[in-house]
PDB file of C-alpha atoms in Angstrom:
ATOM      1  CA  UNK A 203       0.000   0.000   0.000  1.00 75.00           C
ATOM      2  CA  UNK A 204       1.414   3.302  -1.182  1.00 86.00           C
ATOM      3  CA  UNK A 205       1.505   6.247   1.532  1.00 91.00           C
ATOM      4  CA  UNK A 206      -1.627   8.479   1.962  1.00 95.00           C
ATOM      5  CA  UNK A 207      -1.217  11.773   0.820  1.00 96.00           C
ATOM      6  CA  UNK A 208      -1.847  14.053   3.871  1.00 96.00           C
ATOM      7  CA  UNK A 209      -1.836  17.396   2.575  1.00 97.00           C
ATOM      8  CA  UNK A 210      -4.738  19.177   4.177  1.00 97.00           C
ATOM      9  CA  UNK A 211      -5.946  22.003   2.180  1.00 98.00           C
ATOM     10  CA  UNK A 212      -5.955  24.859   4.776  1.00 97.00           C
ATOM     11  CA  UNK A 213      -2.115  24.271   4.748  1.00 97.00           C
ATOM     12  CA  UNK A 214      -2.209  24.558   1.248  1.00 98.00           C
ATOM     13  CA  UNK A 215      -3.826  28.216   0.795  1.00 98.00           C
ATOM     14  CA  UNK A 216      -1.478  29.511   4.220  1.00 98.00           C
ATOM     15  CA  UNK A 217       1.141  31.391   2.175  1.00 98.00           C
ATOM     16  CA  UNK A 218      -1.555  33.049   0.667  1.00 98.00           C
ATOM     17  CA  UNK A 219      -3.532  33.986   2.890  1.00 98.00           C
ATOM     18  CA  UNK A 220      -0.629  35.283   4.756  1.00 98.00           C
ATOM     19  CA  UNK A 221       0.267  37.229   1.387  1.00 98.00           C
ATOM     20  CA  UNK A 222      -2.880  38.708   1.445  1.00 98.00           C
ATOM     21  CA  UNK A 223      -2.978  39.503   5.427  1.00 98.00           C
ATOM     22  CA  UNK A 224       0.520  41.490   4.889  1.00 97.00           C
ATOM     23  CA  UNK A 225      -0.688  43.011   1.362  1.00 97.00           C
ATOM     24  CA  UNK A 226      -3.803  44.440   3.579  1.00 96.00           C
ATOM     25  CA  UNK A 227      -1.377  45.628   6.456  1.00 95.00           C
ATOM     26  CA  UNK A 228       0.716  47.609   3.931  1.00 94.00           C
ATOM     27  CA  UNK A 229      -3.042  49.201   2.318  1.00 92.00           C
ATOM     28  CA  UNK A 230      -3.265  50.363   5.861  1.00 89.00           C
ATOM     29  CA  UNK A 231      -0.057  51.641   6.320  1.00 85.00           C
ATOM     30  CA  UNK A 232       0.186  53.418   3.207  1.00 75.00           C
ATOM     31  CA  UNK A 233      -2.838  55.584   4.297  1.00 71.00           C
ATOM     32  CA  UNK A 234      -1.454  59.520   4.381  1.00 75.00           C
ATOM     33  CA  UNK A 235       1.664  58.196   4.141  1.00 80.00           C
ATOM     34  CA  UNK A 236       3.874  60.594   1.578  1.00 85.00           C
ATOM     35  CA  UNK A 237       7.193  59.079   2.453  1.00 91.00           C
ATOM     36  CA  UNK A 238       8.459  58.378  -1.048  1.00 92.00           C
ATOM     37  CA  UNK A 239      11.093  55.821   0.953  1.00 93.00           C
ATOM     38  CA  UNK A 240       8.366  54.079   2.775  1.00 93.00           C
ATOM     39  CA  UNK A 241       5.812  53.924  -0.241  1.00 95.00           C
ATOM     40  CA  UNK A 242       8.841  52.027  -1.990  1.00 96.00           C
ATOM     41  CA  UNK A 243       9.406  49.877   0.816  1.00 95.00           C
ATOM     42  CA  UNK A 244       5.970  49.072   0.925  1.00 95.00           C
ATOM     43  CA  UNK A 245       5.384  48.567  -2.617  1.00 97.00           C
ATOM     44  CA  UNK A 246       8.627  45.786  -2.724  1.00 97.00           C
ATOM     45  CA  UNK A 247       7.401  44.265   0.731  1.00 97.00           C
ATOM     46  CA  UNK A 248       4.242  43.303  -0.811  1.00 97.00           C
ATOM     47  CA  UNK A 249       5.419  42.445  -4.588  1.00 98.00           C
ATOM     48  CA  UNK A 250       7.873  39.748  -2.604  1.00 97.00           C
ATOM     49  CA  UNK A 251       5.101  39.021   0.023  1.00 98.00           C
ATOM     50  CA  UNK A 252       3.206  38.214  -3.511  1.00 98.00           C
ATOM     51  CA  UNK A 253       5.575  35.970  -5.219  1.00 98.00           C
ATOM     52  CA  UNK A 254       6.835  33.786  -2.077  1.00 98.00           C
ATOM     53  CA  UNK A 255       3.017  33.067  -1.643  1.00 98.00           C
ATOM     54  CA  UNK A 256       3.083  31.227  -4.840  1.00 98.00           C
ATOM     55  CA  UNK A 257       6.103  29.546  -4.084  1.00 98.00           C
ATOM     56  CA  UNK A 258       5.562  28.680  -1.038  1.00 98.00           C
ATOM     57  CA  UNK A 259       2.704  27.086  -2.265  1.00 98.00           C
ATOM     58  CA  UNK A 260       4.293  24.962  -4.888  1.00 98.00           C
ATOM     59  CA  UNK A 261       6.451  23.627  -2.318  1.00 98.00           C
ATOM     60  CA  UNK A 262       3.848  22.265   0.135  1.00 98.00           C
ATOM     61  CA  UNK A 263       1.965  20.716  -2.952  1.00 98.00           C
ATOM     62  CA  UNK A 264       4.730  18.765  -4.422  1.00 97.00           C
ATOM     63  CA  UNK A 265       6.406  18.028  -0.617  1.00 96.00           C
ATOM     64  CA  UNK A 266       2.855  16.423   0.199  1.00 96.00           C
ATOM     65  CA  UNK A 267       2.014  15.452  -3.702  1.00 96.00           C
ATOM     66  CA  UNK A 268       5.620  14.523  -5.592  1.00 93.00           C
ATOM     67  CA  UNK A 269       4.223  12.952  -8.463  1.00 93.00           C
ATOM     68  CA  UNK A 270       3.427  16.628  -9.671  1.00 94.00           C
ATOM     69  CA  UNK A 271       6.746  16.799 -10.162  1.00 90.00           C
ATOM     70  CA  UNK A 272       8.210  17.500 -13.265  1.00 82.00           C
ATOM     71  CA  UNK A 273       9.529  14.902 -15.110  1.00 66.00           C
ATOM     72  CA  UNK A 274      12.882  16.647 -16.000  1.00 69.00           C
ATOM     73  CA  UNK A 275      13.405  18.103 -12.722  1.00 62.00           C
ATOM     74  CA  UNK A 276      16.279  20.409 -11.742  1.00 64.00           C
ATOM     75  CA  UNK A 277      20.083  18.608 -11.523  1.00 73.00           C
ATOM     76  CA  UNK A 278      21.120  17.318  -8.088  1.00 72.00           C
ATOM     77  CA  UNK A 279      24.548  17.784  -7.152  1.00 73.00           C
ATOM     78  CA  UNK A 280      26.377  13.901  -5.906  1.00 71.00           C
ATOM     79  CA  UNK A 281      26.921  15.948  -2.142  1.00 75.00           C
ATOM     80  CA  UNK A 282      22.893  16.774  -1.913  1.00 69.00           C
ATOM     81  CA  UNK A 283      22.203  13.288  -3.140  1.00 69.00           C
ATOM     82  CA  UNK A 284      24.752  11.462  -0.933  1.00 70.00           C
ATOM     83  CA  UNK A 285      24.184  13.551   2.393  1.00 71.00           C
ATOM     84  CA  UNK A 286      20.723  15.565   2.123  1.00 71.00           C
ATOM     85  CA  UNK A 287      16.868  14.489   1.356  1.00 81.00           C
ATOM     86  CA  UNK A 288      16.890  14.044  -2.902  1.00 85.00           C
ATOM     87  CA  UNK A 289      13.397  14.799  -2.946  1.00 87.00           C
ATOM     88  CA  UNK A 290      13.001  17.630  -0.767  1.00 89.00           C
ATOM     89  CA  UNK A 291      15.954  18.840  -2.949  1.00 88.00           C
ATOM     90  CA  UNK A 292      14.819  18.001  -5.780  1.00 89.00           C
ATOM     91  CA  UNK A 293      11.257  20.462  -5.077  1.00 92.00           C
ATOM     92  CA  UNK A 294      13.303  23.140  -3.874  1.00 92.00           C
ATOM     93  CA  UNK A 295      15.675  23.273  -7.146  1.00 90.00           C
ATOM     94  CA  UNK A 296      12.530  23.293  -9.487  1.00 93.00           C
ATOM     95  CA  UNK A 297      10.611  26.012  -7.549  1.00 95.00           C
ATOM     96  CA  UNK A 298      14.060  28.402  -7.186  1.00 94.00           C
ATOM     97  CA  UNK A 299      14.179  27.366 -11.120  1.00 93.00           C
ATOM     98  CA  UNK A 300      10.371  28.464 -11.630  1.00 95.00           C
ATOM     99  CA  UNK A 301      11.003  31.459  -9.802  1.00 95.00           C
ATOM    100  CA  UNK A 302      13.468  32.784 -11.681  1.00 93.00           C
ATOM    101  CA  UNK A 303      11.172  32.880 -14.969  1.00 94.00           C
ATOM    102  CA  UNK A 304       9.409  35.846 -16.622  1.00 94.00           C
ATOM    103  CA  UNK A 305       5.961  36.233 -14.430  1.00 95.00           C
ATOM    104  CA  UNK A 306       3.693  34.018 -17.466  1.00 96.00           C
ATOM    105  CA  UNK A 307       5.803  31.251 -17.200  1.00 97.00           C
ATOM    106  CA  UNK A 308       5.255  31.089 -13.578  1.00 97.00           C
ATOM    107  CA  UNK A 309       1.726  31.276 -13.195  1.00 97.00           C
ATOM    108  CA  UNK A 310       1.687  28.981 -16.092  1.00 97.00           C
ATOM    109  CA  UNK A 311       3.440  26.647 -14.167  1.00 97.00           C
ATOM    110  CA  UNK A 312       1.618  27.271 -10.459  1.00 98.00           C
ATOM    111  CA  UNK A 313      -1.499  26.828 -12.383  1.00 98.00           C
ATOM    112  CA  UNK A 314      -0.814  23.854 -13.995  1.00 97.00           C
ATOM    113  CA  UNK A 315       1.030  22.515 -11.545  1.00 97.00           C
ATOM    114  CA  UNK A 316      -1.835  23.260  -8.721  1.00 98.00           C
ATOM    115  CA  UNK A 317      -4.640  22.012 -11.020  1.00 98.00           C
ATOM    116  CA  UNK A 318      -6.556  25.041 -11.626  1.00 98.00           C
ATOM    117  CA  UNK A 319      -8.141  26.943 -14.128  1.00 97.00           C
ATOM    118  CA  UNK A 320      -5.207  28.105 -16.332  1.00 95.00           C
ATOM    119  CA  UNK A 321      -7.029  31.283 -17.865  1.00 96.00           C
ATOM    120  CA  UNK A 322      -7.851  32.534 -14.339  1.00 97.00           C
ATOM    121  CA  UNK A 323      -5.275  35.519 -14.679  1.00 98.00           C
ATOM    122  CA  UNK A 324      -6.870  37.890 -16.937  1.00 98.00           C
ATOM    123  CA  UNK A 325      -4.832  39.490 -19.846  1.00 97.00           C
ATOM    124  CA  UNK A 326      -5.022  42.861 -17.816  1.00 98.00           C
ATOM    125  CA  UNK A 327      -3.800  41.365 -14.656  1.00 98.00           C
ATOM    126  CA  UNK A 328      -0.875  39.502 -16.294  1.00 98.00           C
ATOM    127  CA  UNK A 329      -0.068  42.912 -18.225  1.00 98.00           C
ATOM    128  CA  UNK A 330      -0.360  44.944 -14.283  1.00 98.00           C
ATOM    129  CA  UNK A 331       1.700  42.399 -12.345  1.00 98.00           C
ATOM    130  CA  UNK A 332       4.247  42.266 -15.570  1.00 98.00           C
ATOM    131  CA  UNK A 333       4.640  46.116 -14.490  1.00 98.00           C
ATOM    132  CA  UNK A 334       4.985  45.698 -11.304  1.00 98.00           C
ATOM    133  CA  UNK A 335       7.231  43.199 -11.158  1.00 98.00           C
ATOM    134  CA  UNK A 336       9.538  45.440 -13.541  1.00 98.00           C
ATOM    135  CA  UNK A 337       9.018  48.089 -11.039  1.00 98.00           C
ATOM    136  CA  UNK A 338       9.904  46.213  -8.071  1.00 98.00           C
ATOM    137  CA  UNK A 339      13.486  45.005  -9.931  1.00 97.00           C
ATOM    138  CA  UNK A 340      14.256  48.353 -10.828  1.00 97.00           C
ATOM    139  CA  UNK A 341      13.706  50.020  -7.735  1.00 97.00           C
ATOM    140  CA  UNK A 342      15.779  47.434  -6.269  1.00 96.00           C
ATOM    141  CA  UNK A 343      18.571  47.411  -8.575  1.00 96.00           C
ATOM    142  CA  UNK A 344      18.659  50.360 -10.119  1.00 96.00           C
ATOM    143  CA  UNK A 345      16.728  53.263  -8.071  1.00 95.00           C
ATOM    144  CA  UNK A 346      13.739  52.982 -10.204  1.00 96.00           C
ATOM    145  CA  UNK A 347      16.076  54.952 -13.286  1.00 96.00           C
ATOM    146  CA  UNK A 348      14.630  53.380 -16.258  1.00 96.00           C
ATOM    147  CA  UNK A 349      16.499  51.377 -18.360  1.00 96.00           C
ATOM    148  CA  UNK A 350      16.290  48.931 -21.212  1.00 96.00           C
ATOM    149  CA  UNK A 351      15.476  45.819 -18.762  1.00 96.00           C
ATOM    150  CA  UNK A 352      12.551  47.582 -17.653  1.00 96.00           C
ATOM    151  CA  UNK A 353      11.332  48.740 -20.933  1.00 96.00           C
ATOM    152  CA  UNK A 354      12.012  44.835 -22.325  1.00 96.00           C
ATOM    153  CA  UNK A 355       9.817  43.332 -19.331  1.00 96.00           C
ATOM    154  CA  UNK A 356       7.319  45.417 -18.191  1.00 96.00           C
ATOM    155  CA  UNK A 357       4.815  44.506 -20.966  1.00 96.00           C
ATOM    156  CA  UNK A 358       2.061  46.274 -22.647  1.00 97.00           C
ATOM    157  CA  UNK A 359       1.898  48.789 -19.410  1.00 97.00           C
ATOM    158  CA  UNK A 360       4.969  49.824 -19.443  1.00 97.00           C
ATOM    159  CA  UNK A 361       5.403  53.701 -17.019  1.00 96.00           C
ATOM    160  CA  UNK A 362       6.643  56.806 -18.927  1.00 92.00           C
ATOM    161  CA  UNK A 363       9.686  58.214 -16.236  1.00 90.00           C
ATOM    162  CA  UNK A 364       9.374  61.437 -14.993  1.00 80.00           C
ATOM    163  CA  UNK A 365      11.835  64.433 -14.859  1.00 79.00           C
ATOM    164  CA  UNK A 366      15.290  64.416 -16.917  1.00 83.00           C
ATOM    165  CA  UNK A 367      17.002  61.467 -14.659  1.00 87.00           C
ATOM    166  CA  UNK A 368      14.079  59.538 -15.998  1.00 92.00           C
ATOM    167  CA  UNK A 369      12.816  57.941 -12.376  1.00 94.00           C
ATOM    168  CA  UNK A 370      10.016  56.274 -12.035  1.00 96.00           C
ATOM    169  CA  UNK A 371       7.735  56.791  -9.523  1.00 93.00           C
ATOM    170  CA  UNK A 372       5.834  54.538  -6.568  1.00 95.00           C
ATOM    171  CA  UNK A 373       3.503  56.925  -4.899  1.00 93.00           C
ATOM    172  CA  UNK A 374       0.416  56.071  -3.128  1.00 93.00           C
ATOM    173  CA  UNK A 375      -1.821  55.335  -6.105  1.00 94.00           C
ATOM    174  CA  UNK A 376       0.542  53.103  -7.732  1.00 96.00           C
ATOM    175  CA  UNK A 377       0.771  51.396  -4.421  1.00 96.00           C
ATOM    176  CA  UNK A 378      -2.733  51.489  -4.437  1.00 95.00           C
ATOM    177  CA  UNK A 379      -3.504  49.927  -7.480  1.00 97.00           C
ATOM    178  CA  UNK A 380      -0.667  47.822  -7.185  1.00 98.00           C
ATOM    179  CA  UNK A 381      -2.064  45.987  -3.973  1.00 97.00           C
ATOM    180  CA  UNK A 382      -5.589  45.542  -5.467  1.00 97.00           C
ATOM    181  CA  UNK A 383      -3.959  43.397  -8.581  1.00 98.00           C
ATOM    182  CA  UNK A 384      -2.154  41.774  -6.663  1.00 98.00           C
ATOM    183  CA  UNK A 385      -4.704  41.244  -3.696  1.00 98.00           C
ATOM    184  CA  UNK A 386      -7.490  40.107  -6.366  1.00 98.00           C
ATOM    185  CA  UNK A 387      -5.307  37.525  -8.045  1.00 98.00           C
ATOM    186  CA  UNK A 388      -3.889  35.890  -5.054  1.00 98.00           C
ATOM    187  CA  UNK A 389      -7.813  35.627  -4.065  1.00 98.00           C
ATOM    188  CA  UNK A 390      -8.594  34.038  -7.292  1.00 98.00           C
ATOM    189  CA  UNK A 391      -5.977  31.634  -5.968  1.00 98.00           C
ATOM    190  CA  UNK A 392      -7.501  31.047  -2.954  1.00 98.00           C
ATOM    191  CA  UNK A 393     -10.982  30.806  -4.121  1.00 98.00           C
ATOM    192  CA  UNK A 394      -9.622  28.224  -7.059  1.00 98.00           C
ATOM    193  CA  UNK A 395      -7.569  26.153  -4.448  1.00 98.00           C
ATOM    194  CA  UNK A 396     -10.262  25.629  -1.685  1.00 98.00           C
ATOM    195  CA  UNK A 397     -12.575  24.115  -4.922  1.00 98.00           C
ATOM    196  CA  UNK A 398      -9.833  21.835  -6.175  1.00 98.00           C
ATOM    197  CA  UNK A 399      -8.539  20.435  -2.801  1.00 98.00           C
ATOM    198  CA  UNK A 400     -12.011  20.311  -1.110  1.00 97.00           C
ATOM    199  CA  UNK A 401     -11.518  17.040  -0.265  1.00 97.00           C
ATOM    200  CA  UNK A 402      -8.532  17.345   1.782  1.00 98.00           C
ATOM    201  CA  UNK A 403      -9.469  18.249   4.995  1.00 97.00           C
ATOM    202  CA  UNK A 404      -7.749  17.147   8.356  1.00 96.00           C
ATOM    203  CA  UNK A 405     -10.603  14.623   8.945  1.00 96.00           C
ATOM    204  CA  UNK A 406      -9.803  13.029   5.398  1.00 97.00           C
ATOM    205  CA  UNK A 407      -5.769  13.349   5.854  1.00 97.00           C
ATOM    206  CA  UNK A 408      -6.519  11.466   9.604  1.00 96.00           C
ATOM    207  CA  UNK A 409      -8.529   8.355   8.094  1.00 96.00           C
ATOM    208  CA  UNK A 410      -6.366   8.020   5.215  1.00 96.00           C
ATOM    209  CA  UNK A 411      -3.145   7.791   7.733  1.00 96.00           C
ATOM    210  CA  UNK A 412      -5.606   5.525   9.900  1.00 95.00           C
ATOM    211  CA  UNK A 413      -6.084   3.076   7.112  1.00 95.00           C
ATOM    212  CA  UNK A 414      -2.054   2.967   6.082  1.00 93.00           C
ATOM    213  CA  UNK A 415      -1.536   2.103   9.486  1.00 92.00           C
ATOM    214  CA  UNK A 416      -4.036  -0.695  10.231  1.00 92.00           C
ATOM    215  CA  UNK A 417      -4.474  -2.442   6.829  1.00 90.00           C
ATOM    216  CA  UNK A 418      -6.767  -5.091   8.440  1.00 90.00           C
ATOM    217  CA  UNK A 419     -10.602  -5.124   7.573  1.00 92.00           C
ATOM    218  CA  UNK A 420     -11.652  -5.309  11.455  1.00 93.00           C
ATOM    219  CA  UNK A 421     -10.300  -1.436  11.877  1.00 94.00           C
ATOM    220  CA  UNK A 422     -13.357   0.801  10.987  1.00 95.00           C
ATOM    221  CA  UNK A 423     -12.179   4.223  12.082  1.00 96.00           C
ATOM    222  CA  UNK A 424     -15.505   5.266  12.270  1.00 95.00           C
ATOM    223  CA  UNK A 425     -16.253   2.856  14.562  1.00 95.00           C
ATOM    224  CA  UNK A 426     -13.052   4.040  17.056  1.00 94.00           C
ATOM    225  CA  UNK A 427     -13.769   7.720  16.844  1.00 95.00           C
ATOM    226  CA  UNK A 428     -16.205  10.443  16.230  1.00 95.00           C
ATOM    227  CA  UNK A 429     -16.143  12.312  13.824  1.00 94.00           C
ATOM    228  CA  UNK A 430     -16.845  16.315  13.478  1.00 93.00           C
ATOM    229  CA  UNK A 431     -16.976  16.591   9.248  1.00 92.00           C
ATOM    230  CA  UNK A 432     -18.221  20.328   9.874  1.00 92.00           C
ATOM    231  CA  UNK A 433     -16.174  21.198  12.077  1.00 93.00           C
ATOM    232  CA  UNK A 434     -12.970  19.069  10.415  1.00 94.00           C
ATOM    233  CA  UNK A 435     -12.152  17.482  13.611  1.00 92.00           C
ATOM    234  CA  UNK A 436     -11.714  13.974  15.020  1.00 92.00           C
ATOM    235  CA  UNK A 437     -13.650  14.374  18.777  1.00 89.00           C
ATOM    236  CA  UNK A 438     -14.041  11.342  21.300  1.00 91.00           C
ATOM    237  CA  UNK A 439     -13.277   7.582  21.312  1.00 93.00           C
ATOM    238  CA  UNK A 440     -15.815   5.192  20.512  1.00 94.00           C
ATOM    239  CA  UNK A 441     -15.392   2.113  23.173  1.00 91.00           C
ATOM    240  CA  UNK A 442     -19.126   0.394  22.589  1.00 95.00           C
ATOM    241  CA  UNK A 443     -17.837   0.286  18.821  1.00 95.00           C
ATOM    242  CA  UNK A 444     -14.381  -0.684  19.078  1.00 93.00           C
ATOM    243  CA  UNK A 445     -12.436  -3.152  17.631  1.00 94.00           C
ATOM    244  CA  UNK A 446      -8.975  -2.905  19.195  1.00 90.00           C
ATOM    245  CA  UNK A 447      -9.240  -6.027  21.193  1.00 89.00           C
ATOM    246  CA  UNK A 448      -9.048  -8.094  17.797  1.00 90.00           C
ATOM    247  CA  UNK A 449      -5.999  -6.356  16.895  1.00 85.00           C
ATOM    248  CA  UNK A 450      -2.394  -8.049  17.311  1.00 81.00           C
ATOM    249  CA  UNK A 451      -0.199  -6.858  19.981  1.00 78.00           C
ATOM    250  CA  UNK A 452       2.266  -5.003  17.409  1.00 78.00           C
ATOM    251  CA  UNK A 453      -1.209  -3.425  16.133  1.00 83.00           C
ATOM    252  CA  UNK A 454      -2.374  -2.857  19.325  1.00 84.00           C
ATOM    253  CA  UNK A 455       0.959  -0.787  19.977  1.00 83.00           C
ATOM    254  CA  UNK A 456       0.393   1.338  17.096  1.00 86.00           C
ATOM    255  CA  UNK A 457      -3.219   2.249  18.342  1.00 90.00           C
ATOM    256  CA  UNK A 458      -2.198   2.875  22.208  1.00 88.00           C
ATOM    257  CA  UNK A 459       0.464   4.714  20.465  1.00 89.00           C
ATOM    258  CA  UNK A 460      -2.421   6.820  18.280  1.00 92.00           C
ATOM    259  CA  UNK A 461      -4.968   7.447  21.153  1.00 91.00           C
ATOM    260  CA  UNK A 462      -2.255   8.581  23.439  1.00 89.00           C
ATOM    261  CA  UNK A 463      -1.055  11.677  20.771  1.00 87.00           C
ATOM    262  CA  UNK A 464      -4.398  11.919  19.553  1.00 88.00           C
ATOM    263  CA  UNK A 465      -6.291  11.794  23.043  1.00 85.00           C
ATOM    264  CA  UNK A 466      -3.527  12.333  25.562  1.00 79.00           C
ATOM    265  CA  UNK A 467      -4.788   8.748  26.945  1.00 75.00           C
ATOM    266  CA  UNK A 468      -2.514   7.188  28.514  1.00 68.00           C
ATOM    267  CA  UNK A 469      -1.679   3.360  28.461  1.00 64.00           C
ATOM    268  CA  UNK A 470       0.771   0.974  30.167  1.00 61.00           C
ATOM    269  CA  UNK A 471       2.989  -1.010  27.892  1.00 62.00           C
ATOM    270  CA  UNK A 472       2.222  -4.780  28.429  1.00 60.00           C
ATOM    271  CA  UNK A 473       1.605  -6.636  25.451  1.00 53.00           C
ATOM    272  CA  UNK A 474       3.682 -10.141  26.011  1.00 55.00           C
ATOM    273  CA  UNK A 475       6.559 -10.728  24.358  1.00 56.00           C
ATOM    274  CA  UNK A 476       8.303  -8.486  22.020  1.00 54.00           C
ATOM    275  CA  UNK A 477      10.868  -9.654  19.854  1.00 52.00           C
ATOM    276  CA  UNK A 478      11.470  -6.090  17.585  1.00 54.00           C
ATOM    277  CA  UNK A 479      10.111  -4.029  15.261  1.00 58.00           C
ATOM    278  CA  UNK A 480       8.873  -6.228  12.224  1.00 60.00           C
ATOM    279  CA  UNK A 481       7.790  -2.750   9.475  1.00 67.00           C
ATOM    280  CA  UNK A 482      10.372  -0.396  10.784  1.00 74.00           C
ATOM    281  CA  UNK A 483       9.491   1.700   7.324  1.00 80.00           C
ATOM    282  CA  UNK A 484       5.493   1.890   8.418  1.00 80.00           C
ATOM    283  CA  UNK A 485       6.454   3.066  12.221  1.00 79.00           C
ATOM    284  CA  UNK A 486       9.081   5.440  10.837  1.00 85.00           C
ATOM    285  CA  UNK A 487       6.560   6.992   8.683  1.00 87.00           C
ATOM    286  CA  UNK A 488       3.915   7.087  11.125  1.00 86.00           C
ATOM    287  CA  UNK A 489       6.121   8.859  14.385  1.00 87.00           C
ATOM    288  CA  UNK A 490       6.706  11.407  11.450  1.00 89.00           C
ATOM    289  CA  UNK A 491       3.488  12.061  10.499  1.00 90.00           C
ATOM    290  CA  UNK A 492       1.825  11.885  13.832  1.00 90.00           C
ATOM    291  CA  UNK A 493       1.355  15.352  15.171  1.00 90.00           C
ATOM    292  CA  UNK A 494      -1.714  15.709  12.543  1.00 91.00           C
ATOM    293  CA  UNK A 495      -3.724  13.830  15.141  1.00 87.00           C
ATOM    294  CA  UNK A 496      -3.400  16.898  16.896  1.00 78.00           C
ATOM    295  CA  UNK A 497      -6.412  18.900  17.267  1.00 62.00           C
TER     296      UNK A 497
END
């Protein structure tokens, strides 16, 4: 039996919603705020709050879902193969690789990648964030003075500089109107992502680990436990229901094990003789995964 995928799909859309948490902080902020060093400050905090969401994202799909992985992913060196994790690796090669593409390639990517509608970014939105982006660069590397990188990335809305030093400008309604692209696509990425991954809520992730670790027919989980689907939570223990006295005493481990992180239940270790650990791969897996019973 192949291990459950566990992602849960409120971890999924956390980078964004934390984008979109700082990107409403720095609306606030910005408010009577005619600091032209600030407004810049403000205007790169939330461009980079804007593209780590998305790639921060990729990483906890394909860390909980690898087979999205590309094919051809990005080269390992023999040190990271020999001495690191190859696949966690491996995910953060591709998305430093995807990040480092022109602004369509990357959403092409995130949305193929994630599943979702790949026409969700509107021609005018991918023309705005092209912009911005270009903005962001130059005011980073080259105090917003226009030059021909700009002009060769910024897209269809390319800024005309102002004055003879030809500067661009980031004042409060370029912020503005900055954050509200930015803001509206990353909720189109929400909305998008809570419809595709519906079905991977914490109950879900829980009974799918439940069933890795007790692959015999007699271990109902609905029979051990209550379960909350509107409130996505595992509550009590069902003992008129339960089957744990059929389990083995290795089996039984793993469920005193279970209720006790799950339940804080205690239990006293006394199950006969034990001679080792006969799936050392299974209990591995499962010590790693186990603070999802959490509630």
């Amino acid at each position: 039996m192949n291990r459950p995928i566990l992602l849960q799909k409120k971890d999924l859309i956390k980078p964004i919603e934390q984008a979109l948490e700082r990107i409403e902080k720095i609306r606030e902020r910005k408010v009577n705020n005619d600091d032209s060093i600030i407004l810049e400050g403000l205007f790169a905090l939330g461009v980079s709050s804007f593209e780590n969401s998305i790639s921060d994202t990729l990483r906890i799909l394909l860390t909980n879902i690898p087979d999205k992985l590309d094919i051809k992913s990005e080269p390992i060196s023999k040190e990271q193969l020999i001495d690191g994790n190859p696949l966690k690796q491996a995910i953060e090669n591709k998305v430093n690789a995807v990040s480092y593409k022109n602004l369509s390639d990357i959403l092409k990517y995130f949305t193929k990648t994630t599943g979702i509608n790949e026409n969700i970014v509107t021609e005018d939105e991918l023309n705005s964030l092209s912009e911005i982006k270009a903005t962001r660069n130059l005011l980073i590397h080259n105090n917003l003075i226009e030059n021909s990188f700009y002009r060769e990335t910024s897209g269809p809305n390319k800024r005309q500089p102002n004055g003879m030093n030809r500067r661009l400008g980031v004042d409060q309604d370029y912020l503005f109107q900055s954050l509200v692209t930015m803001r509206t696509v990353l909720g189109k990425f929400k909305t998008e992502l809570l419809e595709k991954y519906a079905d991977y809520t914490k109950v879900n992730a829980i009974k799918k680990l439940f069933a890795y670790i007790f692959q015999t027919p007699i271990m109902v989980f609905e029979n051990e436990f209550d379960v909350d689907l509107e409130r996505d939570v595992i509550s009590f223990i069902k003992p008129e229901t339960s089957r744990k006295a059929g389990l083995s005493s290795s089996e039984r481990l793993f469920f005193d094990i279970w209720v006790a992180h799950s339940h804080e239940n205690g239990f006293e270790f006394n199950r006969g003789h034990f001679y080792g650990i006969g799936n050392r791969e299974k209990l591995g897996y499962f010590i790693e995964q186990i603070d999802i019973l959490k509630s």
